[in-house]
Structure formats: structure tokens, C-alpha cells
Amino acid sequence: MMAQSWSLIVGVIGILFYFYHNNSQQSVEESVVLNGTYDYIIVGAGSAGCVLANRLSEDLTSTVLIVEAGGSEEENEVMHIPALPGLLQNTKQDWAFRTVPQKKSCQGLKDQRSAWPRGKVLDGSSSINYMHYIRGNRYDFDGWVKEGCEGWSYKDVLPYFIKSEDNQISRLKDSAYHGTGGPLVVSDGVSSPINDKVYRRGMEELGYKTMDCNGESQTGFCFGQETVRNGERWSTAKAFLRPAINRPNLHVSTNSYVTKILIEKGNAVGIWLVKDNVKYTVKARKEVILSAGAVNSPQILMLSGIGPKEHLSSLKIPVKVDLPVGNNLEDHLMLFMIFRDNTSSGFNPSDWDDLQYKLFRSGPFGKVHLEASAFFGDDKKVPPYFQVLFYTIQARTEYAREFQGMYNYNPQIIKGMANFYKSILEKDEGMFLTCNGLLHPKSRGTIRLQSADPFDPPLIDPNYLDHPDDVKDFLKGLKEMLRLANTTAFRSVGASPSDPYKEYYPPCNSLPYPSDEYLTCRLRHYVYTIYHPTSTCRMGKDDDDTAVVDLQLRVKGISNLRVVDASVMRHVTSGNTNAPTIMIAEKAADLIRGIDSVKDIRKKTELL
């Protein structure tokens, strides 16, 4: 009886705390009366936009407006829970884009179209991502310099990574590569014993060292680092925008859909937007800054007459500047592989876990469970070619239906997938996933307008696996992953390279496993985006015909207009792209303000 009473008391306390927490975390009112003019207008309150809003409004003599097409991140409680990012796709907070039908990939997806989730909410895609903190490889940035992007070398950008960071991982507390006291909390992603027992030891059996993938070298194994603070997603909205939102010189306007940049005599002078079915014109004294992401930034530029002349002319959009906007689209692809875990260590939430999270913001719901990365590379003086993300979760039959929505699987295979997961549960076995990704694809895609109507979604063609080397390099990485699966460490929990569950992926199951033919079939049918589109407004020298912005991120041929987001990356970086996007915004803020905020940090990093 006493035990039941205690359980009841704990339950009531948990519920009360849950409602108290929700009520105490209500968002600051973003509905503002728009001024007619601001010094700076930032379009898009995503990862880059939130950083810019904070840094530009530090100067109290400058007025700043940031506009976001979506609403507040406080509208969806799930958004704060690290363990549940998959449930955010196809919600109000997701643009829920689809690619055009792919010719050489996505053959197992409905209409051969990949789902492309992008955040439509304060903090953009960093409010729906998987919170894995990876900066990229030093040779990524040094490679940009070799292609003419002076000022963007690893030594140039490292201080900006450090400036943002508040690293709370004890094993990294003495690392010169990390920062403390910055707005962006980075915490330990380890969530289960098999991270060390299986993932790390398996990699070491193959000769890979355990290291900090955001430190001196990247190739090898690293324990996960995630943007989570006290059991909650620590997005850039929480880290950068919320602390600044009450500044008198900063206005935040949500549910504000920008339709075009206002350009007069070659100068960007403002924006047109729609809010609550009312059209507004807002002017900018100094600059308009596009931070709408690798899809929406090129879309807005093209709607404004900045883009490929032939494409814009075909839609009867007057051409302001002929630039390769929307070209050079790069994205990471991933392929899941499933392995047995007879220790059942993976995330498998219980009612107690739910209560524990509501009561203390702790327990399994407070971790992402994407708890480690492995980077495969042949030469430490070039970036790695392949990334493996270890995702420690248990099988659930509802995954089949959830995956259909998340990845746009062909509905015809969902029943077979559900039976596959059911068979795992019936055997009372555990599992873990590896998300296997090609880091530097040679295929290039495009973003194009569907029409001149700003409310029509753009045409997204990533052109996956078009270049034959992408299949060859992907196979090389998958074979290394299977070599990892054959280690003593993996076999100790029942995992092996023999595909023990006979994953349900028709028509590939008819081919001998793990032949090149089988793996190629899996690639052609079931790869999809790992959510890292970049380079659609890539940076470059003034005489670079492939570049949209210069090295200060100013749009060529138009004054007072910049792009600051993942679209300006010269090439996609080695790993997850949220951290480098934040870095780009930190550096851009200095460029815009004409200051050097990291000179003291740079003195400490010059020899790294």
C-alpha cells in the first residue's frame, strides 16, 4: 500500500512539475508592430539567423529585424525533448519538402522522391535536427582557401567555433580546441554501455584511434557531442535569440513570409512580406541578410530576379543579376544498417522514463542516443570520405509507419518492414542502427523555382548518385562498416556482418548478400538525405563564375545584400552541418560590424 501511495505521489508531483515547466517556459511574445525601417533585416530565424540577431543587436545603436516564416519553438513540447527528433518531421514546424523524382536513386521511395525536412520555426532546422555537434575537418576549410576563399581557412574559422561554445564534457575540459562560457552548450552524447564496449573497441580492433573529432584530427572514433543542456535541446533560438529578445533594438516577427527582396538601382533596400494575410514593405538602411537556408535563400533570390538568366526569363521574372543561384547543390546521403544487440542496451522508453523526464528532465528522454561517430579515411592530410553514426535504439513495430512518413518510403513495403521489426521483438532481441554516409559526393544538384508564385515550393533536385564515383566510394565505406561488424567487439553482442535480420528491402533481397550487386541495389533504392544541403549560393572570388557571394558573403552585383547560412559553403563539410553554419554566422557578424571579436582567442589557437 505504501509503495502504491508513493508511486501516486511521485506521479502527481511529476504532472504538476510538467505543467509548471510548460507554463514557466512560455515564449516571449514575438508579435510586434513592425517599424517601417530598420538598419538590418535578417530573413530567416534559423541556425545562422539567430546568431546574427544576437550579435548584430549587441550594438545598441543599430536596429535589427529578424523575420521567420514559421512560429515559435515553444509551440511544440516535443521540440525540446532530445530523444524524439523524428517526431518533428511532417509537423507544422517542418517545411516538409520533397525532391523531384530521382533518376539514379530513391527507387524504393514513393515516386522516387526523397523527403527533405527543413525547419519552419524559430531556430529553423536546428530545432528539428539530431543535435550531433560536428565542426568538420580542418582540411575542408583549408580546401576552400585553395579554391580562392581567403580568410576561411581552419585557422581563420577555429576561433569562431570556440567563441560560440560552452563545452561541458569533462574529458575535453583541458582541450585548447574547445571553448567554455559561450552561448551554445555542448554536452556528452554517451547514453549506453555498448558505446564503449562495442563501438569504440570495434574501431580500435581495426586500428582506428579514439579521439575528439572536433579536435586535432577527425579520422577515427569519437564519442558523441550534442547540443543538449540539462536534458533539453539547446537550439540556437535558446542559446542566442532568447537571451537577446528583450533588447529594445531587436524585433522578432514570426509567421512572416518573405516573398521578395526590394531592389532599387542595384541596391537591396528592403523586403516584401506577408503576415496574417497582410502585405508589408519593410526597408533596410544598411543591409538585407538572407539566412533562410540552402533551399529558401536561393528561392528568395530567384524570386527577386537574382539567379540564372535563362531560368528566370522562362518564368517571366525580370533579371536583376545573372548569377548561378541554386547551382552546385551538395548533400550527404545515408543508408541505414541494422545490427543485433543481445544486451538490449538501446533506447526503449518506459512509463517511468517518461515520468522521470517530466519530473527531473533526466533519463533516456534527455539524450539523443546518436551517441558516437566513426570517420573512415585513407590519408590524415585530406578529409575523411565516410561517416558512420551509431544510433542506439530498440526495435518497435511502429517504426515502419513512422519511417514511411520520415523518408517517404513506398507504402507497398511498409507491411514487410513492420513484420521485420515484429520478428525482432518476438525473438526478444535488441538492435542498434548505423547511419552510413558519404561525406564528399561528386554529384551536384540544383534548386529551381516551380513558378513565379512565392508560395509554390521550389524544385529540389539533389541528383543523388549521378556521378559513378559516388557509388564506388559509398561501397568502399559500407565494406569498411561490415569489416567493423566482423570485429570481436561487435560479435560479443551478437552483431555480425551477415545481416542477421535479413532486412526487408525488396527487390535487393533476391541478390546475394553482401555482394556489390546487393549493396548497390540498396544504395539505388534506399539512400536518402541526411539533412545537410549546402552550397547553393556558394562563396568564391570575384572572378569565380560558379560563386554567388564574395568572400565577405555579399551577393555579387547587388549592394547591401548578403547571404549567411549553409548555402554559402564552398563545399559541404565532413560531418553534420549545424556547427559550421553557426560558425559562418559568427564570422559574418564580425564582417558586417567591421570588428574582430576573436582576436584574443586567435592568439591561443595560432599554433593548433
Tab-separated table of N, CA, C and O in Angstrom, residues 112 116 152 187 262 373 375 392 409 424 456 524-525 540 554 565:
chain	number	residue	atom	x	y	z
A	112	GLN	N	9.886	7.917	-56.248
A	112	GLN	CA	11.333	8.135	-56.319
A	112	GLN	C	11.729	9.536	-55.847
A	112	GLN	O	12.674	10.149	-56.338
A	116	TRP	N	12.547	15.843	-47.704
A	116	TRP	CA	13.555	16.853	-47.345
A	116	TRP	C	13.014	17.728	-46.232
A	116	TRP	O	12.510	18.834	-46.476
A	152	TRP	N	39.010	31.991	-44.932
A	152	TRP	CA	38.131	30.921	-44.451
A	152	TRP	C	38.902	29.633	-44.171
A	152	TRP	O	38.337	28.542	-44.205
A	187	SER	N	27.262	19.033	-24.805
A	187	SER	CA	27.357	18.079	-23.701
A	187	SER	C	27.680	16.686	-24.227
A	187	SER	O	27.708	16.440	-25.431
A	262	LEU	N	13.369	43.773	-52.011
A	262	LEU	CA	13.123	45.029	-52.722
A	262	LEU	C	14.464	45.596	-53.194
A	262	LEU	O	15.343	45.885	-52.379
A	373	SER	N	30.366	8.751	-33.393
A	373	SER	CA	30.663	8.835	-34.824
A	373	SER	C	31.965	8.108	-35.112
A	373	SER	O	32.880	8.093	-34.289
A	375	PHE	N	34.762	8.042	-38.404
A	375	PHE	CA	35.136	8.641	-39.681
A	375	PHE	C	36.209	7.773	-40.325
A	375	PHE	O	37.262	7.522	-39.728
A	392	THR	N	21.677	4.142	-31.010
A	392	THR	CA	21.371	3.027	-30.125
A	392	THR	C	19.915	3.097	-29.681
A	392	THR	O	19.570	3.692	-28.662
A	409	TYR	N	9.093	6.367	-47.775
A	409	TYR	CA	9.138	5.000	-48.290
A	409	TYR	C	7.894	4.697	-49.124
A	409	TYR	O	6.785	5.179	-48.828
A	424	ILE	N	11.958	-9.166	-34.738
A	424	ILE	CA	12.993	-8.860	-33.752
A	424	ILE	C	12.400	-8.896	-32.347
A	424	ILE	O	12.982	-9.480	-31.420
A	456	ASP	N	4.631	28.707	-54.008
A	456	ASP	CA	4.879	27.381	-54.574
A	456	ASP	C	6.217	26.866	-54.065
A	456	ASP	O	7.216	27.599	-54.100
A	524	ARG	N	20.826	2.322	-54.575
A	524	ARG	CA	19.955	2.900	-55.605
A	524	ARG	C	18.509	3.016	-55.127
A	524	ARG	O	17.779	3.913	-55.547
A	525	HIS	N	18.106	2.110	-54.234
A	525	HIS	CA	16.714	2.102	-53.796
A	525	HIS	C	16.463	2.893	-52.512
A	525	HIS	O	15.431	3.550	-52.378
A	540	GLY	N	32.992	32.584	-53.320
A	540	GLY	CA	34.138	32.481	-54.215
A	540	GLY	C	34.710	33.849	-54.529
A	540	GLY	O	34.149	34.885	-54.159
A	554	ARG	N	28.815	38.865	-49.596
A	554	ARG	CA	27.976	39.835	-50.282
A	554	ARG	C	27.574	39.297	-51.651
A	554	ARG	O	28.421	38.773	-52.395
A	565	ASP	N	24.347	31.603	-44.371
A	565	ASP	CA	23.784	30.317	-43.946
A	565	ASP	C	24.574	29.214	-44.642
A	565	ASP	O	25.618	29.473	-45.254
